[in-house]
Coordinates of C-alpha atoms in Angstrom, one line a residue:
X1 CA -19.3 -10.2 19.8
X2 CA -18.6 -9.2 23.6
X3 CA -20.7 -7.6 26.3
X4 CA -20.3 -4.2 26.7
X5 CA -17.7 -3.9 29.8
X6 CA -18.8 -2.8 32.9
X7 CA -16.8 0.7 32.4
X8 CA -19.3 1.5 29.5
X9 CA -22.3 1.6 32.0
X10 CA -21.4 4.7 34.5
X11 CA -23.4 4.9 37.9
X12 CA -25.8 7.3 35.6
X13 CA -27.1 4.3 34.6
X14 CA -28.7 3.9 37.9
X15 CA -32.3 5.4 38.4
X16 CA -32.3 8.6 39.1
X17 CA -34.0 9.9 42.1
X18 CA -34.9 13.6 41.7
X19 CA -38.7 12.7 40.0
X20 CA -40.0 13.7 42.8
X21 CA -39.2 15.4 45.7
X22 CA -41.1 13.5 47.9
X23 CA -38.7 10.6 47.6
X24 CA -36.5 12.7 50.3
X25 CA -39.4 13.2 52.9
X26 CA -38.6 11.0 55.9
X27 CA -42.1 9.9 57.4
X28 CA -43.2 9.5 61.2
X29 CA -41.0 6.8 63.0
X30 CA -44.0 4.2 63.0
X31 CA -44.7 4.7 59.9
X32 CA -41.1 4.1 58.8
X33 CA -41.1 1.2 60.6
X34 CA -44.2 -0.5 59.1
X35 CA -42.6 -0.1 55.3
X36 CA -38.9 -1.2 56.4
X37 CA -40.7 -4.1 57.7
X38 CA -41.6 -5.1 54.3
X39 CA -38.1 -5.3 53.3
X40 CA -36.3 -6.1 56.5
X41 CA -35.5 -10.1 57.6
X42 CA -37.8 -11.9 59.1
X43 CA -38.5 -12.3 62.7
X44 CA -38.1 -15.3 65.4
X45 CA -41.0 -16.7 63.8
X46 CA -40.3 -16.8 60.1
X47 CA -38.8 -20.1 59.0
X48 CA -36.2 -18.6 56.5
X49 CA -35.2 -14.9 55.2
X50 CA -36.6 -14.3 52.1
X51 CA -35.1 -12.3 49.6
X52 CA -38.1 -10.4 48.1
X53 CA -42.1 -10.5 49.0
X54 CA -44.2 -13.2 46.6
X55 CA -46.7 -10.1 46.1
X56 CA -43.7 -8.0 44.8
X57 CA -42.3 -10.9 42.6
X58 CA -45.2 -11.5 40.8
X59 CA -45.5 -7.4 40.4
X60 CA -41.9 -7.2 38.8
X61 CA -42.6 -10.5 36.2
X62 CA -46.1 -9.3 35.4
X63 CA -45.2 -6.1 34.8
X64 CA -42.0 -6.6 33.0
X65 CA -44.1 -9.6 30.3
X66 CA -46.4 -7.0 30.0
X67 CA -44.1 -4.2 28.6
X68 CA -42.5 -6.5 26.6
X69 CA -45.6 -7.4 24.9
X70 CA -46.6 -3.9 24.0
X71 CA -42.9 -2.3 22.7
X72 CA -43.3 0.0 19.9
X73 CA -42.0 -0.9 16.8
X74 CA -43.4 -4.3 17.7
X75 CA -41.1 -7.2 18.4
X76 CA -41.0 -10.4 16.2
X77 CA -38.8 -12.2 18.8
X78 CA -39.7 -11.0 22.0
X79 CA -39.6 -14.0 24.5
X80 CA -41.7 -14.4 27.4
X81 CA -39.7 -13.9 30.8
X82 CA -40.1 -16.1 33.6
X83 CA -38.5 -15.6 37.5
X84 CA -35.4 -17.6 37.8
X85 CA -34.5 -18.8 42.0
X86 CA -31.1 -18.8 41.0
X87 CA -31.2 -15.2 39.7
X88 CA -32.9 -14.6 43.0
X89 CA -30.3 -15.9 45.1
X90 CA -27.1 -14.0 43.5
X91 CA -29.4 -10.4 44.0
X92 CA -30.0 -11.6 47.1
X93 CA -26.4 -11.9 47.8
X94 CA -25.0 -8.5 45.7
X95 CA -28.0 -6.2 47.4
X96 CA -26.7 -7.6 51.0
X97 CA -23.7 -5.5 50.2
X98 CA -25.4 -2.5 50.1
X99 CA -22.9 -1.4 47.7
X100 CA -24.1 1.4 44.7
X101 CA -22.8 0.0 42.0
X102 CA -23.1 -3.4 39.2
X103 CA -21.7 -6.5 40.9
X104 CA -19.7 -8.8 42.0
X105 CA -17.6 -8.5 39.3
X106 CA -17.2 -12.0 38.3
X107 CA -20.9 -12.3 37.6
X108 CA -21.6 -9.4 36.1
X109 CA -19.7 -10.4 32.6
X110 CA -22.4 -13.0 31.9
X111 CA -25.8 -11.4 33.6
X112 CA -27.6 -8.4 32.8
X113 CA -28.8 -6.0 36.1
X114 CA -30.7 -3.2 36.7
X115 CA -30.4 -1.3 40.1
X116 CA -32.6 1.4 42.2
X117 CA -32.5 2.4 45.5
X118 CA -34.9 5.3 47.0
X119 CA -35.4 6.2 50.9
X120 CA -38.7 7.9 52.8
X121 CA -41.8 7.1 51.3
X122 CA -42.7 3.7 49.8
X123 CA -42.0 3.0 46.5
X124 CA -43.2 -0.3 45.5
X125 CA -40.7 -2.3 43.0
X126 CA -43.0 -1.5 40.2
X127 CA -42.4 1.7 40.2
X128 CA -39.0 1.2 39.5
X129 CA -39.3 -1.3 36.8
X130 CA -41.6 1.3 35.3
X131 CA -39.4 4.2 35.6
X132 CA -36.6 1.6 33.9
X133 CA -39.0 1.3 31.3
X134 CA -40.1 4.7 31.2
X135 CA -36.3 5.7 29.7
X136 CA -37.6 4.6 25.7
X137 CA -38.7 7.9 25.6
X138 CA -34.9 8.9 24.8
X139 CA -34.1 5.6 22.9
X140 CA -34.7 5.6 19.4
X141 CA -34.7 2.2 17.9
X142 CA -32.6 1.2 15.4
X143 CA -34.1 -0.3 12.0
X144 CA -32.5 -3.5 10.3
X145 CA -31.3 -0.7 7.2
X146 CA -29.4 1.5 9.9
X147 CA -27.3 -1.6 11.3
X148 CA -24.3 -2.0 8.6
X149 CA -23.7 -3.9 10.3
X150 CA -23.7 -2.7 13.6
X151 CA -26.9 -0.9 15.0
X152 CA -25.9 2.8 16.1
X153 CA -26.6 3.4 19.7
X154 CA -29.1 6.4 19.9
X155 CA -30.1 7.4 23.2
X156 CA -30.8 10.9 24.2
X157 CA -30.8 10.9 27.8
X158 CA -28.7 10.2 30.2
X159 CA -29.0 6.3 30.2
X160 CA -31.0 4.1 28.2
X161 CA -29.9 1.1 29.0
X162 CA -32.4 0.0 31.3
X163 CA -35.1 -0.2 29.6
X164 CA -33.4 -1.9 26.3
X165 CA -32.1 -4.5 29.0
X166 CA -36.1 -4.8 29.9
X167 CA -37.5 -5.2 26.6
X168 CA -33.8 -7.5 25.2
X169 CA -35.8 -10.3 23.5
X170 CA -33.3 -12.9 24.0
X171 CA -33.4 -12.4 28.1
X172 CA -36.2 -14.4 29.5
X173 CA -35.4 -15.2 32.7
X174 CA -35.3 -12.7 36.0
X175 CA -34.7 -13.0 39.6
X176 CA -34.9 -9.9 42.1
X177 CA -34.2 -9.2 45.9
X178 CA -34.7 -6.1 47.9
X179 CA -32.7 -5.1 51.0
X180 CA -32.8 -2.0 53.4
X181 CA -29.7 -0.8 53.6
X182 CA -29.0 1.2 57.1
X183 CA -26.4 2.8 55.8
X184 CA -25.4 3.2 52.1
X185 CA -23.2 5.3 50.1
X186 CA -25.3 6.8 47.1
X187 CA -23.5 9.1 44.6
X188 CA -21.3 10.1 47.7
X189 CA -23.9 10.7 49.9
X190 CA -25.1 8.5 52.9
X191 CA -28.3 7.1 52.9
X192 CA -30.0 5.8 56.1
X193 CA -32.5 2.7 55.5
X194 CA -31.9 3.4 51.9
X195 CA -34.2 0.4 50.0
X196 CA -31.9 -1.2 47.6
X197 CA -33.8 -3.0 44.2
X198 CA -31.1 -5.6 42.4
X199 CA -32.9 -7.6 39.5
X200 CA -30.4 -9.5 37.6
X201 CA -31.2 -10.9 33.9
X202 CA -30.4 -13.5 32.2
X203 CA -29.4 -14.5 29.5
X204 CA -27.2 -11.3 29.6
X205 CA -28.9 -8.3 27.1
X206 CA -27.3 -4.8 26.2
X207 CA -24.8 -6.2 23.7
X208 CA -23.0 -3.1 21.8
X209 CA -23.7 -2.9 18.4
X210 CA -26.9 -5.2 18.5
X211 CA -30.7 -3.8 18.7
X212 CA -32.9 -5.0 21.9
X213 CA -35.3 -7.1 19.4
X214 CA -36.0 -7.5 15.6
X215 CA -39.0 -5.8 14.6
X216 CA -42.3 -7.6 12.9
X217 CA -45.6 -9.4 13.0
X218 CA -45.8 -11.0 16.8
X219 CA -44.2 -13.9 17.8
X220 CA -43.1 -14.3 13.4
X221 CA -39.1 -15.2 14.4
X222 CA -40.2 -16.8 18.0
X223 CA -36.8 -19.6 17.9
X224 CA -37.6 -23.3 16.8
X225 CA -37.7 -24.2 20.7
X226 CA -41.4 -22.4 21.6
X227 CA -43.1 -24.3 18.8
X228 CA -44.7 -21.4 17.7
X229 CA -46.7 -20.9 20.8
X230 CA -47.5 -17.1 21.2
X231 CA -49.1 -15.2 24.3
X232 CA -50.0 -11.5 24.6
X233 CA -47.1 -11.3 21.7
X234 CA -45.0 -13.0 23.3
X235 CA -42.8 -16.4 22.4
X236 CA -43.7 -18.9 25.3
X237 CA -44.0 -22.6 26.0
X238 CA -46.8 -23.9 27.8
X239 CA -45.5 -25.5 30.8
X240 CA -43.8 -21.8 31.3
X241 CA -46.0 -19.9 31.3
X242 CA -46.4 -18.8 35.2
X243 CA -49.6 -16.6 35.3
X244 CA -52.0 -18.0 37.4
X245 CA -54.8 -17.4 34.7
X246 CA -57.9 -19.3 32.9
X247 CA -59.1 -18.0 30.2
X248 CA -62.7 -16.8 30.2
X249 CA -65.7 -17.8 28.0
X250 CA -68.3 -15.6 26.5
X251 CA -66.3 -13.3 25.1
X252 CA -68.2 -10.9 22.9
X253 CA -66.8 -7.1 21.3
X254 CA -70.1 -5.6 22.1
X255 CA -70.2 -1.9 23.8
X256 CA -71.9 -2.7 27.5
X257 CA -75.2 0.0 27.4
X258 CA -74.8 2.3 30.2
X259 CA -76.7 1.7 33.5
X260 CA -78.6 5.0 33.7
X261 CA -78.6 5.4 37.5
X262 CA -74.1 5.2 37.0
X263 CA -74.1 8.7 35.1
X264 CA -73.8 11.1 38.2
X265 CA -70.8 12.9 36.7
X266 CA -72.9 14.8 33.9
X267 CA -69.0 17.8 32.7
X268 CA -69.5 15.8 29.8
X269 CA -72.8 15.3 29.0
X270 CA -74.4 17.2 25.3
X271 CA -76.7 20.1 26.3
X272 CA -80.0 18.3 25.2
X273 CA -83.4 20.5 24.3
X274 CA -86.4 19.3 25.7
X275 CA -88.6 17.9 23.3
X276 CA -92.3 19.2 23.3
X277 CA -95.1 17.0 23.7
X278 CA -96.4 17.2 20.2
X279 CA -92.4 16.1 19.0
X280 CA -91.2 12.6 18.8
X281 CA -88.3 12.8 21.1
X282 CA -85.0 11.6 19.1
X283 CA -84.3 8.0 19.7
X284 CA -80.7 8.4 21.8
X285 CA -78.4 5.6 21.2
X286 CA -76.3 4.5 24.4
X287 CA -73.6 2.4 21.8
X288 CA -72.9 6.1 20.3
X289 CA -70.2 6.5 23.1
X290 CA -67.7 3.9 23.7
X291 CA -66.8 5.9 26.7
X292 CA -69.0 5.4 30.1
X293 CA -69.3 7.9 32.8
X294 CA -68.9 5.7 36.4
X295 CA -68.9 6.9 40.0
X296 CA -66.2 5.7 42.6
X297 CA -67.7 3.3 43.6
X298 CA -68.8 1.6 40.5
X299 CA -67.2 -2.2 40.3
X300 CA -66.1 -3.8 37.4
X301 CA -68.4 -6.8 37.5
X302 CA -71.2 -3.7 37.4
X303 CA -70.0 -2.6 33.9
X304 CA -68.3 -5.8 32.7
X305 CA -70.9 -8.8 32.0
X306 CA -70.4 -10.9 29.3
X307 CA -68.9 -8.2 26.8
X308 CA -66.0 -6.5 26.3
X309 CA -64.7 -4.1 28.7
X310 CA -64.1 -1.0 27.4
X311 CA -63.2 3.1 28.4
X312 CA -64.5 4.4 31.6
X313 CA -64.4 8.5 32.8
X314 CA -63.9 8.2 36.5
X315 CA -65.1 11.7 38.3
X316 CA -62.3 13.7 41.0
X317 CA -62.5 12.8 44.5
X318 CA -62.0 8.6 44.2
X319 CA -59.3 8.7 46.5
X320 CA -61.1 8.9 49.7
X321 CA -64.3 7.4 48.3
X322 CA -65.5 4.5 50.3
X323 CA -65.0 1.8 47.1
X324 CA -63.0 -1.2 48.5
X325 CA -60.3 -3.2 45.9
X326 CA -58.8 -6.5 46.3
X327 CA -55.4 -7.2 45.3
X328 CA -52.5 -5.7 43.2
X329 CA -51.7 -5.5 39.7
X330 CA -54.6 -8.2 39.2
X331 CA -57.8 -7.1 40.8
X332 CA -60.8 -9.1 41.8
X333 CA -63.7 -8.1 39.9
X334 CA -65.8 -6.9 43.1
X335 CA -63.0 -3.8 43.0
X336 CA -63.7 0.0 42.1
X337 CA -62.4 0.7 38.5
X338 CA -61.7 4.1 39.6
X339 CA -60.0 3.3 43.2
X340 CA -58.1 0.2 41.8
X341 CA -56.9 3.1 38.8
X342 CA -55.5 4.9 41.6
X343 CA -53.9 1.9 43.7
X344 CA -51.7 1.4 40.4
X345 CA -50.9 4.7 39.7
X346 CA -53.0 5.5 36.1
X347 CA -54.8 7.9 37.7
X348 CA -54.6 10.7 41.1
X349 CA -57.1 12.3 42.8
X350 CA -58.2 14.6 39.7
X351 CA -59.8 11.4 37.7
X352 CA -59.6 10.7 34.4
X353 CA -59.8 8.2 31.8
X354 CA -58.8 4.5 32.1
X355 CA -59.1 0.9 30.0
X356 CA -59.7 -1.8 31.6
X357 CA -58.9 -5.7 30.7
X358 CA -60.1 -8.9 32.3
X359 CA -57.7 -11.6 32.9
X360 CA -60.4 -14.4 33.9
X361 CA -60.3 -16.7 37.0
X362 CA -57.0 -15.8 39.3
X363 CA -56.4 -18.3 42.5
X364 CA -55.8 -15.0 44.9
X365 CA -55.3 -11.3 45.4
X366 CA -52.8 -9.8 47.6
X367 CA -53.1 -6.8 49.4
X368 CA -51.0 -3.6 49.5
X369 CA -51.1 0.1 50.0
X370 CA -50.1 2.3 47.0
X371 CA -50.6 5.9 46.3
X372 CA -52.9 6.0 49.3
X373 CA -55.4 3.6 48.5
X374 CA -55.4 0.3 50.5
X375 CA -56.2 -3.1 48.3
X376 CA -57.1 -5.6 50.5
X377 CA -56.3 -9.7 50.0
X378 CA -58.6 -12.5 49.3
X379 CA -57.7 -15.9 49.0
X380 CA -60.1 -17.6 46.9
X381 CA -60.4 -18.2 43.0
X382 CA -62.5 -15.1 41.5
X383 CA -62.5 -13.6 37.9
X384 CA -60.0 -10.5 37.8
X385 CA -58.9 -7.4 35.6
X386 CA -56.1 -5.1 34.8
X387 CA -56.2 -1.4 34.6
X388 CA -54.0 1.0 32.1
X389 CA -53.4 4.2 31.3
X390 CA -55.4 6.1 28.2
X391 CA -53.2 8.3 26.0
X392 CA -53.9 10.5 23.1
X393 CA -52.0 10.5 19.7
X394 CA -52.7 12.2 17.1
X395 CA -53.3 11.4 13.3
X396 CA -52.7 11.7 9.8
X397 CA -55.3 11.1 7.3
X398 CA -54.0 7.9 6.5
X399 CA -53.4 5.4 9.7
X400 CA -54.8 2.7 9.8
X401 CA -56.0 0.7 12.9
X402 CA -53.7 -2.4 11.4
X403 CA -51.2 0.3 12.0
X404 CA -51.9 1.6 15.4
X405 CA -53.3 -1.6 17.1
X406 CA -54.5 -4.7 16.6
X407 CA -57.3 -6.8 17.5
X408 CA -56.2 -9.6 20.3
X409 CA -58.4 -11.0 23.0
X410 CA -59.5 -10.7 25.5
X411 CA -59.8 -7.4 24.6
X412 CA -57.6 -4.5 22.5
X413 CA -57.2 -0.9 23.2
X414 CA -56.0 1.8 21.6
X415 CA -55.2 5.2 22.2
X416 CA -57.7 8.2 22.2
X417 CA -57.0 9.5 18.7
X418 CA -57.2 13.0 17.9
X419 CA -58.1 13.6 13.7
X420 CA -57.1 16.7 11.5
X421 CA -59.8 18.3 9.5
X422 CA -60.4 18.0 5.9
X423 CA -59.3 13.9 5.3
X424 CA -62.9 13.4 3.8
X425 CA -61.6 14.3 0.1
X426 CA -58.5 12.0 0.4
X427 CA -58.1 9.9 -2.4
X428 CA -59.2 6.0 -1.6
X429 CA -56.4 4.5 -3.0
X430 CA -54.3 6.5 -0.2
X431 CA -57.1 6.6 2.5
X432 CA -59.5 3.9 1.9
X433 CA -62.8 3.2 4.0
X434 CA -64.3 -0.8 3.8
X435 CA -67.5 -0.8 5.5
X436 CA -70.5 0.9 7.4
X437 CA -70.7 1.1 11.0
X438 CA -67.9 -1.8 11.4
X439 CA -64.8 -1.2 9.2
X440 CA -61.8 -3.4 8.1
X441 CA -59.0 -2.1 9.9
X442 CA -57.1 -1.6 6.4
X443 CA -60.0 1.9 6.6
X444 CA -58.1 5.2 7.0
X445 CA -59.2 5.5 10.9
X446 CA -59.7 9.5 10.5
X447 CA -61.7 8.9 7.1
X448 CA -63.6 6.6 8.4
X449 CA -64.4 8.9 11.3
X450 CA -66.2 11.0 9.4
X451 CA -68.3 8.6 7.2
X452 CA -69.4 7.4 10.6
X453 CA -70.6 10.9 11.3
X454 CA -68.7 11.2 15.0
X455 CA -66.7 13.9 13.7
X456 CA -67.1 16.4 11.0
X457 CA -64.6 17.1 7.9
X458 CA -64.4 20.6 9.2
X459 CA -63.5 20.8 12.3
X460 CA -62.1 17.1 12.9
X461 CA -61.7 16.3 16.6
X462 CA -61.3 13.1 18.7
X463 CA -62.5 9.7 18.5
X464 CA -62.4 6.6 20.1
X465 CA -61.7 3.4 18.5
X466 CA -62.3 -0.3 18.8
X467 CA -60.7 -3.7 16.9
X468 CA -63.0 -6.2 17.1
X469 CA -62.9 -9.6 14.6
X470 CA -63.5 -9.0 11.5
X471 CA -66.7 -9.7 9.5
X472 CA -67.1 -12.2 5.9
X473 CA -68.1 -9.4 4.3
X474 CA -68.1 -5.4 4.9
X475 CA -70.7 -2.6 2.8
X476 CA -70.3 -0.2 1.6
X477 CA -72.0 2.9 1.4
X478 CA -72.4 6.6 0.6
X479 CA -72.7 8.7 4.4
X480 CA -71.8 12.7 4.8
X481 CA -69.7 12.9 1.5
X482 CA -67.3 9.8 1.9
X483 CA -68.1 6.8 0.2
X484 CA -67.0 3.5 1.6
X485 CA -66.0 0.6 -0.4
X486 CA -67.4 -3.0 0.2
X487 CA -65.4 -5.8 0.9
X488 CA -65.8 -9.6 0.7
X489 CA -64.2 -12.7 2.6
X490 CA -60.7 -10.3 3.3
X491 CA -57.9 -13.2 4.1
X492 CA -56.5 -11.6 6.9
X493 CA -57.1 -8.6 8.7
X494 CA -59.6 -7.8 11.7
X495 CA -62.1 -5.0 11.9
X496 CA -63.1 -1.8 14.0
X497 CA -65.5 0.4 15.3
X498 CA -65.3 3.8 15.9
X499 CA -67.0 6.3 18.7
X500 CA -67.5 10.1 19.0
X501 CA -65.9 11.7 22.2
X502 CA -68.3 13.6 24.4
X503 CA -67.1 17.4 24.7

């Protein structure tokens, strides 16, 4: 088997630029200056040149473990990636040439590299690991029965080679640089203080004929030399694993009970009657909603004590709210949910829906300025958390959550799911339900949904759902025409709970 040749991978397989149109807007001179000087050499006082910011290294290996830990199908194999100096040093070297194209050619047989370049506003290096990434949504993955015995190669855009060099299981080591280029030939074009992105990969991924990783149960075909250690469904080894992070205690899967003096925003709140005095009001339930309603301002440690963190609705107008964040990627837990969803790009200035995980004790938060919000640093030890993105997918009658997601601390979430009408009268053996209020996750989701009551058979509609660990024993029971089964000491297998949607 050879690496495919340098030939195979035209400059298409560079990032494209035209997203957005804002990538061509020069800025004010000043303002150039300040973001070239994130990139440019250092001055008289700096003891050596360094070929990419700390703050932006740990953003590209972060970001790149986390992808590979959520690839769909999931991965068997998939290795953790660490930063390699070495790696560093020969981007370092290729991106001082300010040359659009793979190189030198005499390293590029036995490394893997993924190139971007943009000019005008600031894009940070995650965004271009993300739109890398972001190319699976023309790669389809080929399954062990399609490779006979070479895999077909089916990728419906113009390149899809960056993000199957991302997610190659095999690669587990990465070193970046970035260099402003002040002049720089692009697709026959010159570029004035074009920012040029060179991460090089090893060992070297993209082989023809060969998928990116074998599909499977997490970390199930991890090689001999990880001794089965597995993190965030990835193979690693201890004394490699590089984030800076403790795991916290008291971790519980409860829903955390709104804080009724948080629920300003009120576009999706139930029209409610008000009860007479001679009527028993109805007892409301604040777990009915997995879902809360928060304000700008609202910080995580606010919602987040000693429970899961779960879903949060953040109102428009957050980006010039006065809620202060603390640090990129990883945020300190004295941030704005909402402000800090906007810092990493999840959300704009409309709002919207975002998860949240925490990623316990981190030894310091750096600062930056992203998508107009400012994160400032702090240097001490403090408990911190992640933000990403809510999506909706819609159902069949049949998924189950063991399907869709599974249960993995610190915490799990899964998409918004949106259920047809009518799966109540499914037959068990194809849609079965184990449980009352907390199902095994081998329950038909959808079916499940409405012997919970938060949809109806009717109409169906949208749900939210959460894995939690699963119980000795799950009832059954006969609610609003769907009759679960009970289930005793299940061998493997975690457990779920589902949520209506407010409308």
């Amino acid at each position: 088997m050879s690496p495919a040749l340098p030939w195979i991978i035209p400059l298409g397989c560079v990032l494209l630029l035209a997203k957005t149109a804002e990538c061509f807007i020069l800025p004010n001179s000043s303002h150039l200056e300040s973001i070239l000087s994130k990139y440019q050499d250092g001055e008289a006082h700096s003891r050596s040149k360094r070929a990419i910011l700390f703050s932006d290294r740990q953003e590209i290996l972060m970001l790149h473990n986390k992808l590979r830990g959520q690839v769909y199908p999931v991965a068997s194999n998939m290795e953790y990636m660490s930063w390699d100096e070495e790696l560093e040093r020969t981007a370092h070297a290729w991106a001082q040439q300010c040359i659009w194209d793979h190189g030198p050619s005499d390293l590029i047989r036995s490394i893997g590299q993924n190139l971007a370049v943009h000019w005008g506003r600031y894009r940070s290096p995650a965004f271009h690991v993300q739109s890398w990434y972001d190319e699976v949504k023309d790669y389809t993955f080929p399954y062990p029965h399609e490779c006979n015995p070479w895999c077909p190669d089916r990728c419906t855009g113009a390149m899809c080679t960056h993000y199957t060099q991302i997610v190659w299981a095999t690669t587990n080591r990465i070193g970046c640089a970035v260099n402003v280029c002040k002049q720089m030939n692009v697709w026959g074009e010159i570029w004035e203080n074009a920012v040029y992105l060179v991460c090089n990969y090893s060992p070297k991924g993209n082989w023809i004929g060969e998928a990116p990783y074998k599909t499977g149960r997490p970390c199930s075909e991890c090689p001999p030399s990880y001794g089965g250690s597995c993190h965030n469904n990835l193979c690693h080894k201890a004394h490699r694993y590089e984030d800076p992070i403790i795991a916290e205690t008291d971790e519980t899967n409860e829903v955390e009970i709104p804080q009724v003096a948080e629920q300003k925003p009120v576009q999706f709140h139930l029209p409610e009657n008000k009860p007479s005095r001679t009527t028993k009001p109805k007892k409301t339930s604040p777990e009915s909603y997995m879902t809360q309603v928060i304000t700008c301002e609202t910080k995580m440690r606010d919602k987040c004590r000693g429970s899961t963190c779960n879903r949060y609705l953040c109102p428009a107008g957050c980006l010039y709210s006065k809620g202060k964040i603390f640090g990129t990627f990883y945020y300190e837990s004295s941030s704005s949910i909402c402000r800090a969803a906007i810092h990493y790009g999840i959300l704009d200035n409309k709002g919207g829906l975002v998860d949240i995980t925490r990623k316990g004790r981190t030894p310091a938060f750096v600062k930056s300025t992203r998508n107009g919000v400012e994160s400032f640093r702090k240097s001490k030890p403090s408990n911190a958390f992640m933000v990403s993105k809510v999506t909706t997918q819609t159902l069949d009658c049949y998924t189950t959550v063991a399907e869709l997601c599974h249960f993995k601390k610190p915490a799990s979430h899964c998409p918004r799911i949106y259920c047809p009408a009518h799966c109540k009268d499914e037959p068990s053996y194809w849609a079965p339900v184990f449980g009352t209020n907390v199902y095994a996750d081998s329950s038909s989701i959808c079916k499940a949904a409405v012997h919970a009551g938060v949809i109806s058979d009717e109409r169906g509609g949208f749900v939210d759902v959460m894995p939690v660990e699963k119980k000795k024993i799950y009832v059954g029971s006969l609610k609003n025409g769907v009759q679960s089964d009970s289930l005793k000491n299940p061998s493997d297998g975690n457990a779920f709970r589902i949520f209506a949607v407010k409308q």
